[in-house]
Amino acid sequence: MENILEVKNLNKKYDNFELKNVGFNLPKGMIMGFIGENGAGKTTTIKAILNIINNYSGKVKMFGLDNTKDEQKIKEDIGAVLDDMFFSEILTPKDIDKIMKGIYKNWDSVMFNNYLKEFSLPNNKVIKTFSRGMRKKLEIVTALSHHPKLLILDEPTSGLDPVARSEVIDIFQDFIQDDDCSILLSSHITTDLERIADYITFINDGEIVLSKTCDELLEQYGIVKCGEKEFKKIDKKDYIKYKKNAHEYDVLIENKKEFKKKYNVQVIDKITLDDLMVLMIKGVK
Amino acid sequence: MIGFMKKDIAMIKNNLKVLGVLVAFYLIMGLFGEIDMSFILPFMSIAIMISTFSYDELNNWNSYAATFPNGRKNSVKARYLTTVLIILIMTVITIILSLFISYTLNKSIDLEMTFLNMLAMIFGTALVQSFMYPIIFKFGVEKGRIMILVVIFGTVIVGGLFSSVVDLSKILNFLGVFENHWPLVLIVSSIAILYISYLISLRFQLKKEF
Amino acid sequence: MELIISNSSDVPIYEQIKEQIKTKIVTGELKAGVILPSIRTLAKDLRCSVITTKNAYEELEKEGYVYSIPSKGFYVSDISREIAREEQLNKIEALIDTAVEIAKLNNIEKKTIEQMLDILYEEDQ
């Protein structure tokens, strides 16, 4: 499958944080959920991909083009929603329409206005009067209305109520009805991603911990809950991490089927992305 | 680029009420004969542009704009072109208001001096903005505020002293070399400093970490 | 096409999709030659990922229920009903097998089992 986005060996140093060899691929037509704690490096990675930070090393390719050499060409085909970065609040959606017409070659006023109607966003009220959900929706439809091929979204659902979240997810699924289009979407709300994401990339402390299809992940990984006696019997190489609770051990394993066979266990709990994140971050080896 | 300018203009337009109040205040002061109307030009031009910078900063517009094609460059370019446009508009407004006031107060007006005075004001405005913009692009309005305040007050005080102590005609004599070329010199130097300032700001913006 | 997917079920979503489509084929709700919704449309309707629906369709294809025409989509195959029936019959046979085993073990005669079947069938109607 052709990749729409390739990230290789991304390194970036800050005083108290660094990205370490971050790399992953996003195939065409797919949604990738980019998960991790706050401060794990999601936003920094996204900013490096968009080339809005400097002094990072590594390679980023989109549509087969280099993100620095062909930056302007690439950016015609990208729609970005970043946390807390947008038009000034004293502007109206109508202003945005006029402005964007002068910025993107492919800006589609008809599409933009249809979206505004669809989400009942008033055309000539200033953004200041919008609720958080309305604002986020406006940011998303603004990112969509120049027919981008790749959507890059940093925490697009954070702070939204369930209804707004569900509407926003509908927009994303509409967007990838065209199989040339892909979405990279970071979030720490994993329930949104569990269903719609094709791929999950998990970053922890500046490093990519895993990057896999979501189905594979939810099907193969599992949590074994057991007492101390049973835990002692488990071979170290058969689990990824464990966490000791008051009365039991939560053991994260990578292959449910093999584990069941080897240790003759009947039931292994289904894993959620939340469990995975907690155990990966808080668990020990 | 057009889009970026449209954005600046839309923001100014949406903020017109506040700006109108400021002008009206000026006008009233002028009618009482308290203020030289020509100061509307620098004050309003600078106030308008600074408020545009602040509104942008409030929502991290510059970071957002960096995700657009040619976003970094065009947001700087547009800001300078809008500045020129605003100076021109404010010049027209200032001239109209000055004429209106001298008419109401039955003051005679020296057209040639007014014209030169306006050009000097344009130059002064361009000078202040040329100092300020690179500072703002580098540090932002918030952090750059102290530096900017120094620049503004410095200019106002120097400007005030300058016009009260020194007789403009004396300087004209002093700079006799430029006789008859004054308007040209002021216009060219205004454009030149703005351009140099633009290049510096652009450099800051291209290297900026968003 | 109406499918009901449970998020909390232990059965993976692609498996749920697969089984429900099979059922629709057996009951005749999906007839041979009918085109299935595209993987992307179905993903959107069910609010699941594209890879999930793709997996479900590809497995159905492997098992012979559907066939695909590149850049057109997935169609219900002519023999899908037989395959589906066959599979269901196999399932039934296996269950009856167990039932008969238990019956024999406990000396319960065939007649009683037949009566039970009759009653169960009538109950359903």
PDB file of C-alpha atoms in Angstrom, chain A:
ATOM      1  CA  MET A   1       0.000   0.000   0.000  1.00  0.00           C
ATOM      2  CA  GLU A   2       1.226   3.451  -0.880  1.00  0.00           C
ATOM      3  CA  ASN A   3       2.135   5.732   2.015  1.00  0.00           C
ATOM      4  CA  ILE A   4       0.787   9.263   2.097  1.00  0.00           C
ATOM      5  CA  LEU A   5       2.996  10.175   5.043  1.00  0.00           C
ATOM      6  CA  GLU A   6       6.387   8.779   6.019  1.00  0.00           C
ATOM      7  CA  VAL A   7       8.219   9.896   9.119  1.00  0.00           C
ATOM      8  CA  LYS A   8      11.753   8.665   9.687  1.00  0.00           C
ATOM      9  CA  ASN A   9      14.209   9.170  12.543  1.00  0.00           C
ATOM     10  CA  LEU A  10      12.756  12.400  13.816  1.00  0.00           C
ATOM     11  CA  ASN A  11      14.883  13.925  16.567  1.00  0.00           C
ATOM     12  CA  LYS A  12      14.311  17.199  18.323  1.00  0.00           C
ATOM     13  CA  LYS A  13      15.803  18.444  21.556  1.00  0.00           C
ATOM     14  CA  TYR A  14      14.273  20.833  24.059  1.00  0.00           C
ATOM     15  CA  ASP A  15      15.647  21.646  27.473  1.00  0.00           C
ATOM     16  CA  ASN A  16      13.426  19.222  29.307  1.00  0.00           C
ATOM     17  CA  PHE A  17      12.166  16.968  26.573  1.00  0.00           C
ATOM     18  CA  GLU A  18      13.270  15.294  23.391  1.00  0.00           C
ATOM     19  CA  LEU A  19      11.898  13.351  20.452  1.00  0.00           C
ATOM     20  CA  LYS A  20      13.935  10.215  19.922  1.00  0.00           C
ATOM     21  CA  ASN A  21      14.019   8.614  16.482  1.00  0.00           C
ATOM     22  CA  VAL A  22      10.317   9.011  15.897  1.00  0.00           C
ATOM     23  CA  GLY A  23       9.161   7.130  12.816  1.00  0.00           C
ATOM     24  CA  PHE A  24       5.950   5.703  11.345  1.00  0.00           C
ATOM     25  CA  ASN A  25       4.082   5.401   8.051  1.00  0.00           C
ATOM     26  CA  LEU A  26       0.508   6.301   7.208  1.00  0.00           C
ATOM     27  CA  PRO A  27      -0.914   4.537   4.129  1.00  0.00           C
ATOM     28  CA  LYS A  28      -3.324   6.200   1.724  1.00  0.00           C
ATOM     29  CA  GLY A  29      -6.997   6.106   2.581  1.00  0.00           C
ATOM     30  CA  MET A  30      -6.486   5.419   6.255  1.00  0.00           C
ATOM     31  CA  ILE A  31      -7.026   7.085   9.609  1.00  0.00           C
ATOM     32  CA  MET A  32      -4.158   6.937  12.063  1.00  0.00           C
ATOM     33  CA  GLY A  33      -4.718   7.624  15.724  1.00  0.00           C
ATOM     34  CA  PHE A  34      -1.679   9.136  17.344  1.00  0.00           C
ATOM     35  CA  ILE A  35      -1.940   8.500  21.061  1.00  0.00           C
ATOM     36  CA  GLY A  36       0.088   9.237  24.131  1.00  0.00           C
ATOM     37  CA  GLU A  37       0.021  11.155  27.376  1.00  0.00           C
ATOM     38  CA  ASN A  38      -0.031  14.925  27.417  1.00  0.00           C
ATOM     39  CA  GLY A  39       3.557  15.956  26.902  1.00  0.00           C
ATOM     40  CA  ALA A  40       4.611  12.683  25.298  1.00  0.00           C
ATOM     41  CA  GLY A  41       5.568  14.414  22.057  1.00  0.00           C
ATOM     42  CA  LYS A  42       2.447  14.291  19.895  1.00  0.00           C
ATOM     43  CA  THR A  43       2.281  18.011  19.227  1.00  0.00           C
ATOM     44  CA  THR A  44       6.026  18.316  18.663  1.00  0.00           C
ATOM     45  CA  THR A  45       5.916  15.490  16.140  1.00  0.00           C
ATOM     46  CA  ILE A  46       2.995  17.111  14.340  1.00  0.00           C
ATOM     47  CA  LYS A  47       4.759  20.467  14.291  1.00  0.00           C
ATOM     48  CA  ALA A  48       7.865  18.860  12.813  1.00  0.00           C
ATOM     49  CA  ILE A  49       5.774  17.148  10.140  1.00  0.00           C
ATOM     50  CA  LEU A  50       4.242  20.508   9.257  1.00  0.00           C
ATOM     51  CA  ASN A  51       7.698  22.076   9.371  1.00  0.00           C
ATOM     52  CA  ILE A  52       6.590  24.864  11.691  1.00  0.00           C
ATOM     53  CA  ILE A  53       9.462  24.151  14.064  1.00  0.00           C
ATOM     54  CA  ASN A  54      13.105  24.132  13.064  1.00  0.00           C
ATOM     55  CA  ASN A  55      16.268  22.415  14.194  1.00  0.00           C
ATOM     56  CA  TYR A  56      14.959  18.895  14.077  1.00  0.00           C
ATOM     57  CA  SER A  57      16.713  16.079  12.297  1.00  0.00           C
ATOM     58  CA  GLY A  58      15.137  13.271  10.324  1.00  0.00           C
ATOM     59  CA  LYS A  59      13.040  12.901   7.215  1.00  0.00           C
ATOM     60  CA  VAL A  60       9.386  13.597   6.627  1.00  0.00           C
ATOM     61  CA  LYS A  61       7.766  12.769   3.306  1.00  0.00           C
ATOM     62  CA  MET A  62       4.232  13.536   2.247  1.00  0.00           C
ATOM     63  CA  PHE A  63       2.794  12.519  -1.121  1.00  0.00           C
ATOM     64  CA  GLY A  64       6.345  11.311  -1.808  1.00  0.00           C
ATOM     65  CA  LEU A  65       7.745  14.841  -1.409  1.00  0.00           C
ATOM     66  CA  ASP A  66      10.150  16.217   1.180  1.00  0.00           C
ATOM     67  CA  ASN A  67       8.478  18.410   3.799  1.00  0.00           C
ATOM     68  CA  THR A  68      11.134  21.137   3.645  1.00  0.00           C
ATOM     69  CA  LYS A  69      12.160  21.143  -0.002  1.00  0.00           C
ATOM     70  CA  ASP A  70       8.638  21.002  -1.361  1.00  0.00           C
ATOM     71  CA  GLU A  71       7.014  22.645   1.630  1.00  0.00           C
ATOM     72  CA  GLN A  72       4.769  25.099  -0.189  1.00  0.00           C
ATOM     73  CA  LYS A  73       3.559  22.559  -2.724  1.00  0.00           C
ATOM     74  CA  ILE A  74       2.772  20.044   0.006  1.00  0.00           C
ATOM     75  CA  LYS A  75       0.920  22.592   2.060  1.00  0.00           C
ATOM     76  CA  GLU A  76      -1.638  23.164  -0.686  1.00  0.00           C
ATOM     77  CA  ASP A  77      -2.791  19.603  -0.018  1.00  0.00           C
ATOM     78  CA  ILE A  78      -2.730  19.589   3.763  1.00  0.00           C
ATOM     79  CA  GLY A  79      -5.433  20.663   6.150  1.00  0.00           C
ATOM     80  CA  ALA A  80      -4.283  21.284   9.694  1.00  0.00           C
ATOM     81  CA  VAL A  81      -6.156  21.752  12.944  1.00  0.00           C
ATOM     82  CA  LEU A  82      -3.838  22.597  15.779  1.00  0.00           C
ATOM     83  CA  ASP A  83      -4.591  23.056  19.415  1.00  0.00           C
ATOM     84  CA  ASP A  84      -5.283  26.689  20.236  1.00  0.00           C
ATOM     85  CA  MET A  85      -4.148  28.099  16.915  1.00  0.00           C
ATOM     86  CA  PHE A  86      -6.658  29.733  14.644  1.00  0.00           C
ATOM     87  CA  PHE A  87      -7.994  32.951  13.196  1.00  0.00           C
ATOM     88  CA  SER A  88      -8.508  35.836  15.534  1.00  0.00           C
ATOM     89  CA  GLU A  89     -11.784  35.725  17.415  1.00  0.00           C
ATOM     90  CA  ILE A  90     -12.928  39.052  16.020  1.00  0.00           C
ATOM     91  CA  LEU A  91     -13.302  37.501  12.566  1.00  0.00           C
ATOM     92  CA  THR A  92     -16.420  35.796  11.209  1.00  0.00           C
ATOM     93  CA  PRO A  93     -16.769  32.629   9.116  1.00  0.00           C
ATOM     94  CA  LYS A  94     -17.651  34.922   6.229  1.00  0.00           C
ATOM     95  CA  ASP A  95     -14.302  36.690   6.654  1.00  0.00           C
ATOM     96  CA  ILE A  96     -12.535  33.336   6.742  1.00  0.00           C
ATOM     97  CA  ASP A  97     -14.123  32.365   3.448  1.00  0.00           C
ATOM     98  CA  LYS A  98     -12.876  35.537   1.768  1.00  0.00           C
ATOM     99  CA  ILE A  99      -9.421  35.216   3.305  1.00  0.00           C
ATOM    100  CA  MET A 100      -8.927  31.563   2.416  1.00  0.00           C
ATOM    101  CA  LYS A 101      -9.912  32.231  -1.184  1.00  0.00           C
ATOM    102  CA  GLY A 102      -6.750  34.327  -1.338  1.00  0.00           C
ATOM    103  CA  ILE A 103      -4.585  31.680   0.328  1.00  0.00           C
ATOM    104  CA  TYR A 104      -5.412  28.261  -1.174  1.00  0.00           C
ATOM    105  CA  LYS A 105      -5.630  27.662  -4.903  1.00  0.00           C
ATOM    106  CA  ASN A 106      -8.345  25.055  -4.378  1.00  0.00           C
ATOM    107  CA  TRP A 107     -10.439  26.852  -1.768  1.00  0.00           C
ATOM    108  CA  ASP A 108     -14.070  25.825  -2.256  1.00  0.00           C
ATOM    109  CA  SER A 109     -16.478  28.492  -1.017  1.00  0.00           C
ATOM    110  CA  VAL A 110     -19.530  26.415  -1.860  1.00  0.00           C
ATOM    111  CA  MET A 111     -18.223  23.497   0.151  1.00  0.00           C
ATOM    112  CA  PHE A 112     -17.288  25.732   3.072  1.00  0.00           C
ATOM    113  CA  ASN A 113     -20.700  27.360   3.175  1.00  0.00           C
ATOM    114  CA  ASN A 114     -22.442  24.005   2.940  1.00  0.00           C
ATOM    115  CA  TYR A 115     -20.456  22.814   5.904  1.00  0.00           C
ATOM    116  CA  LEU A 116     -21.385  25.952   7.834  1.00  0.00           C
ATOM    117  CA  LYS A 117     -25.048  25.252   7.156  1.00  0.00           C
ATOM    118  CA  GLU A 118     -24.690  21.571   7.992  1.00  0.00           C
ATOM    119  CA  PHE A 119     -23.234  22.363  11.395  1.00  0.00           C
ATOM    120  CA  SER A 120     -25.428  25.423  12.010  1.00  0.00           C
ATOM    121  CA  LEU A 121     -22.457  27.755  12.292  1.00  0.00           C
ATOM    122  CA  PRO A 122     -23.615  31.350  11.777  1.00  0.00           C
ATOM    123  CA  ASN A 123     -21.912  32.965   8.827  1.00  0.00           C
ATOM    124  CA  ASN A 124     -21.608  36.513  10.086  1.00  0.00           C
ATOM    125  CA  LYS A 125     -21.133  36.234  13.804  1.00  0.00           C
ATOM    126  CA  VAL A 126     -17.651  36.713  15.206  1.00  0.00           C
ATOM    127  CA  ILE A 127     -15.896  33.599  16.444  1.00  0.00           C
ATOM    128  CA  LYS A 128     -15.807  35.101  19.935  1.00  0.00           C
ATOM    129  CA  THR A 129     -19.522  34.290  20.303  1.00  0.00           C
ATOM    130  CA  PHE A 130     -19.036  30.602  19.424  1.00  0.00           C
ATOM    131  CA  SER A 131     -19.062  27.769  21.946  1.00  0.00           C
ATOM    132  CA  ARG A 132     -16.007  25.556  22.140  1.00  0.00           C
ATOM    133  CA  GLY A 133     -17.694  22.854  20.110  1.00  0.00           C
ATOM    134  CA  MET A 134     -18.742  25.304  17.400  1.00  0.00           C
ATOM    135  CA  ARG A 135     -15.233  26.699  17.266  1.00  0.00           C
ATOM    136  CA  LYS A 136     -13.671  23.291  16.866  1.00  0.00           C
ATOM    137  CA  LYS A 137     -16.144  22.424  14.139  1.00  0.00           C
ATOM    138  CA  LEU A 138     -15.321  25.674  12.375  1.00  0.00           C
ATOM    139  CA  GLU A 139     -11.615  24.892  12.615  1.00  0.00           C
ATOM    140  CA  ILE A 140     -12.198  21.467  11.125  1.00  0.00           C
ATOM    141  CA  VAL A 141     -14.404  22.584   8.238  1.00  0.00           C
ATOM    142  CA  THR A 142     -11.906  25.365   7.513  1.00  0.00           C
ATOM    143  CA  ALA A 143      -9.180  22.734   7.239  1.00  0.00           C
ATOM    144  CA  LEU A 144     -11.376  20.667   4.905  1.00  0.00           C
ATOM    145  CA  SER A 145     -12.558  23.234   2.397  1.00  0.00           C
ATOM    146  CA  HIS A 146      -9.558  23.375   0.105  1.00  0.00           C
ATOM    147  CA  HIS A 147      -9.860  19.678  -0.735  1.00  0.00           C
ATOM    148  CA  PRO A 148      -6.750  18.543   1.119  1.00  0.00           C
ATOM    149  CA  LYS A 149      -5.456  15.016   0.710  1.00  0.00           C
ATOM    150  CA  LEU A 150      -4.068  14.771   4.203  1.00  0.00           C
ATOM    151  CA  LEU A 151      -5.676  16.049   7.365  1.00  0.00           C
ATOM    152  CA  ILE A 152      -3.401  16.587  10.339  1.00  0.00           C
ATOM    153  CA  LEU A 153      -5.305  17.179  13.536  1.00  0.00           C
ATOM    154  CA  ASP A 154      -3.920  17.768  16.985  1.00  0.00           C
ATOM    155  CA  GLU A 155      -6.462  16.870  19.669  1.00  0.00           C
ATOM    156  CA  PRO A 156      -9.504  17.741  17.551  1.00  0.00           C
ATOM    157  CA  THR A 157     -11.969  16.234  20.018  1.00  0.00           C
ATOM    158  CA  SER A 158     -10.584  17.427  23.325  1.00  0.00           C
ATOM    159  CA  GLY A 159     -13.001  19.529  25.321  1.00  0.00           C
ATOM    160  CA  LEU A 160     -15.971  18.540  23.171  1.00  0.00           C
ATOM    161  CA  ASP A 161     -19.142  17.020  24.552  1.00  0.00           C
ATOM    162  CA  PRO A 162     -20.111  13.536  23.287  1.00  0.00           C
ATOM    163  CA  VAL A 163     -22.593  14.883  20.727  1.00  0.00           C
ATOM    164  CA  ALA A 164     -20.086  17.275  19.191  1.00  0.00           C
ATOM    165  CA  ARG A 165     -17.442  14.555  19.239  1.00  0.00           C
ATOM    166  CA  SER A 166     -19.698  12.222  17.386  1.00  0.00           C
ATOM    167  CA  GLU A 167     -20.442  14.907  14.759  1.00  0.00           C
ATOM    168  CA  VAL A 168     -16.753  15.581  14.324  1.00  0.00           C
ATOM    169  CA  ILE A 169     -16.010  11.884  13.859  1.00  0.00           C
ATOM    170  CA  ASP A 170     -18.705  11.780  11.188  1.00  0.00           C
ATOM    171  CA  ILE A 171     -16.842  14.506   9.313  1.00  0.00           C
ATOM    172  CA  PHE A 172     -13.649  12.467   9.424  1.00  0.00           C
ATOM    173  CA  GLN A 173     -15.347   9.362   8.096  1.00  0.00           C
ATOM    174  CA  ASP A 174     -16.927  11.401   5.319  1.00  0.00           C
ATOM    175  CA  PHE A 175     -13.521  12.736   4.449  1.00  0.00           C
ATOM    176  CA  ILE A 176     -11.942   9.335   3.894  1.00  0.00           C
ATOM    177  CA  GLN A 177     -14.766   8.190   1.644  1.00  0.00           C
ATOM    178  CA  ASP A 178     -12.252   9.285  -0.994  1.00  0.00           C
ATOM    179  CA  ASP A 179      -9.590   6.594  -0.776  1.00  0.00           C
ATOM    180  CA  ASP A 180      -6.828   9.041  -1.747  1.00  0.00           C
ATOM    181  CA  CYS A 181      -7.319  10.907   1.513  1.00  0.00           C
ATOM    182  CA  SER A 182      -5.853  10.138   4.917  1.00  0.00           C
ATOM    183  CA  ILE A 183      -6.031  11.499   8.439  1.00  0.00           C
ATOM    184  CA  LEU A 184      -3.419  11.723  11.147  1.00  0.00           C
ATOM    185  CA  LEU A 185      -5.186  12.555  14.344  1.00  0.00           C
ATOM    186  CA  SER A 186      -3.709  12.867  17.782  1.00  0.00           C
ATOM    187  CA  SER A 187      -5.794  12.365  20.857  1.00  0.00           C
ATOM    188  CA  HIS A 188      -5.628  11.321  24.430  1.00  0.00           C
ATOM    189  CA  ILE A 189      -9.296  10.345  24.313  1.00  0.00           C
ATOM    190  CA  THR A 190      -8.867   6.840  23.040  1.00  0.00           C
ATOM    191  CA  THR A 191     -12.476   5.696  22.900  1.00  0.00           C
ATOM    192  CA  ASP A 192     -13.013   7.892  19.859  1.00  0.00           C
ATOM    193  CA  LEU A 193     -10.174   6.196  18.099  1.00  0.00           C
ATOM    194  CA  GLU A 194     -10.827   2.588  18.993  1.00  0.00           C
ATOM    195  CA  ARG A 195     -13.558   2.269  16.425  1.00  0.00           C
ATOM    196  CA  ILE A 196     -12.612   4.563  13.583  1.00  0.00           C
ATOM    197  CA  ALA A 197      -8.815   4.424  13.516  1.00  0.00           C
ATOM    198  CA  ASP A 198      -7.230   1.988  11.092  1.00  0.00           C
ATOM    199  CA  TYR A 199      -3.803   2.429  12.627  1.00  0.00           C
ATOM    200  CA  ILE A 200      -2.643   3.295  16.104  1.00  0.00           C
ATOM    201  CA  THR A 201       0.711   4.896  16.763  1.00  0.00           C
ATOM    202  CA  PHE A 202       1.607   5.214  20.402  1.00  0.00           C
ATOM    203  CA  ILE A 203       4.223   7.676  21.570  1.00  0.00           C
ATOM    204  CA  ASN A 204       5.614   7.709  25.082  1.00  0.00           C
ATOM    205  CA  ASP A 205       8.263  10.049  26.438  1.00  0.00           C
ATOM    206  CA  GLY A 206       9.341  11.098  22.945  1.00  0.00           C
ATOM    207  CA  GLU A 207       9.616   7.582  21.586  1.00  0.00           C
ATOM    208  CA  ILE A 208       7.304   5.527  19.412  1.00  0.00           C
ATOM    209  CA  VAL A 209       6.282   2.488  21.437  1.00  0.00           C
ATOM    210  CA  LEU A 210       4.196   0.842  18.748  1.00  0.00           C
ATOM    211  CA  SER A 211       2.574   1.516  15.396  1.00  0.00           C
ATOM    212  CA  LYS A 212       0.087  -1.116  14.221  1.00  0.00           C
ATOM    213  CA  THR A 213      -3.349  -1.605  12.772  1.00  0.00           C
ATOM    214  CA  CYS A 214      -5.943  -1.040  15.444  1.00  0.00           C
ATOM    215  CA  ASP A 215      -7.650  -4.385  14.799  1.00  0.00           C
ATOM    216  CA  GLU A 216      -4.419  -6.280  15.233  1.00  0.00           C
ATOM    217  CA  LEU A 217      -3.726  -4.451  18.432  1.00  0.00           C
ATOM    218  CA  LEU A 218      -7.121  -4.999  20.030  1.00  0.00           C
ATOM    219  CA  GLU A 219      -7.245  -8.592  18.945  1.00  0.00           C
ATOM    220  CA  GLN A 220      -3.754  -9.761  19.827  1.00  0.00           C
ATOM    221  CA  TYR A 221      -2.916  -7.779  22.937  1.00  0.00           C
ATOM    222  CA  GLY A 222      -4.556  -8.669  26.165  1.00  0.00           C
ATOM    223  CA  ILE A 223      -4.507  -8.249  29.899  1.00  0.00           C
ATOM    224  CA  VAL A 224      -4.064 -11.214  32.167  1.00  0.00           C
ATOM    225  CA  LYS A 225      -5.288 -10.676  35.693  1.00  0.00           C
ATOM    226  CA  CYS A 226      -3.704 -13.029  38.156  1.00  0.00           C
ATOM    227  CA  GLY A 227      -2.397 -13.488  41.669  1.00  0.00           C
ATOM    228  CA  GLU A 228       1.212 -13.387  42.750  1.00  0.00           C
ATOM    229  CA  LYS A 229       1.680 -17.150  42.502  1.00  0.00           C
ATOM    230  CA  GLU A 230       0.532 -17.334  38.923  1.00  0.00           C
ATOM    231  CA  PHE A 231       2.432 -14.231  38.011  1.00  0.00           C
ATOM    232  CA  LYS A 232       5.704 -15.749  39.217  1.00  0.00           C
ATOM    233  CA  LYS A 233       5.170 -18.605  36.763  1.00  0.00           C
ATOM    234  CA  ILE A 234       5.023 -16.317  33.739  1.00  0.00           C
ATOM    235  CA  ASP A 235       8.189 -16.169  31.682  1.00  0.00           C
ATOM    236  CA  LYS A 236       9.588 -12.667  31.425  1.00  0.00           C
ATOM    237  CA  LYS A 237       9.674 -12.765  27.652  1.00  0.00           C
ATOM    238  CA  ASP A 238       5.990 -13.610  27.448  1.00  0.00           C
ATOM    239  CA  TYR A 239       4.696 -10.308  28.710  1.00  0.00           C
ATOM    240  CA  ILE A 240       5.380  -6.680  27.845  1.00  0.00           C
ATOM    241  CA  LYS A 241       4.735  -4.995  31.159  1.00  0.00           C
ATOM    242  CA  TYR A 242       2.892  -5.581  34.394  1.00  0.00           C
ATOM    243  CA  LYS A 243       1.318  -3.519  37.098  1.00  0.00           C
ATOM    244  CA  LYS A 244       0.860  -4.670  40.663  1.00  0.00           C
ATOM    245  CA  ASN A 245      -2.478  -3.681  42.173  1.00  0.00           C
ATOM    246  CA  ALA A 246      -3.651  -4.200  45.734  1.00  0.00           C
ATOM    247  CA  HIS A 247      -4.820  -7.781  45.220  1.00  0.00           C
ATOM    248  CA  GLU A 248      -3.754  -8.768  41.770  1.00  0.00           C
ATOM    249  CA  TYR A 249      -1.375  -8.307  38.914  1.00  0.00           C
ATOM    250  CA  ASP A 250      -2.361  -6.767  35.567  1.00  0.00           C
ATOM    251  CA  VAL A 251      -0.083  -8.295  32.974  1.00  0.00           C
ATOM    252  CA  LEU A 252       0.034  -6.882  29.458  1.00  0.00           C
ATOM    253  CA  ILE A 253       0.701  -9.542  26.847  1.00  0.00           C
ATOM    254  CA  GLU A 254       1.308  -9.286  23.140  1.00  0.00           C
ATOM    255  CA  ASN A 255      -0.211 -12.499  21.862  1.00  0.00           C
ATOM    256  CA  LYS A 256      -3.379 -13.775  23.496  1.00  0.00           C
ATOM    257  CA  LYS A 257      -3.582 -16.995  21.501  1.00  0.00           C
ATOM    258  CA  GLU A 258      -0.088 -18.228  22.276  1.00  0.00           C
ATOM    259  CA  PHE A 259      -0.361 -17.192  25.883  1.00  0.00           C
ATOM    260  CA  LYS A 260      -3.583 -19.143  26.288  1.00  0.00           C
ATOM    261  CA  LYS A 261      -1.933 -22.232  24.851  1.00  0.00           C
ATOM    262  CA  LYS A 262       1.287 -21.991  26.789  1.00  0.00           C
ATOM    263  CA  TYR A 263      -0.149 -21.247  30.199  1.00  0.00           C
ATOM    264  CA  ASN A 264      -3.483 -22.963  29.762  1.00  0.00           C
ATOM    265  CA  VAL A 265      -5.470 -19.851  30.656  1.00  0.00           C
ATOM    266  CA  GLN A 266      -9.132 -19.751  29.690  1.00  0.00           C
ATOM    267  CA  VAL A 267     -10.083 -16.112  29.829  1.00  0.00           C
ATOM    268  CA  ILE A 268      -7.924 -13.148  28.933  1.00  0.00           C
ATOM    269  CA  ASP A 269      -9.536  -9.733  29.181  1.00  0.00           C
ATOM    270  CA  LYS A 270     -10.123  -7.779  26.019  1.00  0.00           C
ATOM    271  CA  ILE A 271      -7.884  -4.754  25.956  1.00  0.00           C
ATOM    272  CA  THR A 272      -8.848  -1.142  25.389  1.00  0.00           C
ATOM    273  CA  LEU A 273      -6.467   1.534  24.183  1.00  0.00           C
ATOM    274  CA  ASP A 274      -6.810   3.131  27.600  1.00  0.00           C
ATOM    275  CA  ASP A 275      -5.617  -0.052  29.324  1.00  0.00           C
ATOM    276  CA  LEU A 276      -2.779  -0.284  26.878  1.00  0.00           C
ATOM    277  CA  MET A 277      -1.700   3.288  27.532  1.00  0.00           C
ATOM    278  CA  VAL A 278      -1.878   2.965  31.290  1.00  0.00           C
ATOM    279  CA  LEU A 279       0.041  -0.286  31.391  1.00  0.00           C
ATOM    280  CA  MET A 280       2.648   0.885  28.915  1.00  0.00           C
ATOM    281  CA  ILE A 281       3.247   4.056  30.871  1.00  0.00           C
ATOM    282  CA  LYS A 282       2.736   2.960  34.449  1.00  0.00           C
ATOM    283  CA  GLY A 283       3.667  -0.681  34.135  1.00  0.00           C
ATOM    284  CA  VAL A 284       7.100  -2.179  34.776  1.00  0.00           C
ATOM    285  CA  LYS A 285       8.967  -4.968  33.106  1.00  0.00           C
TER     286      LYS A 285
END
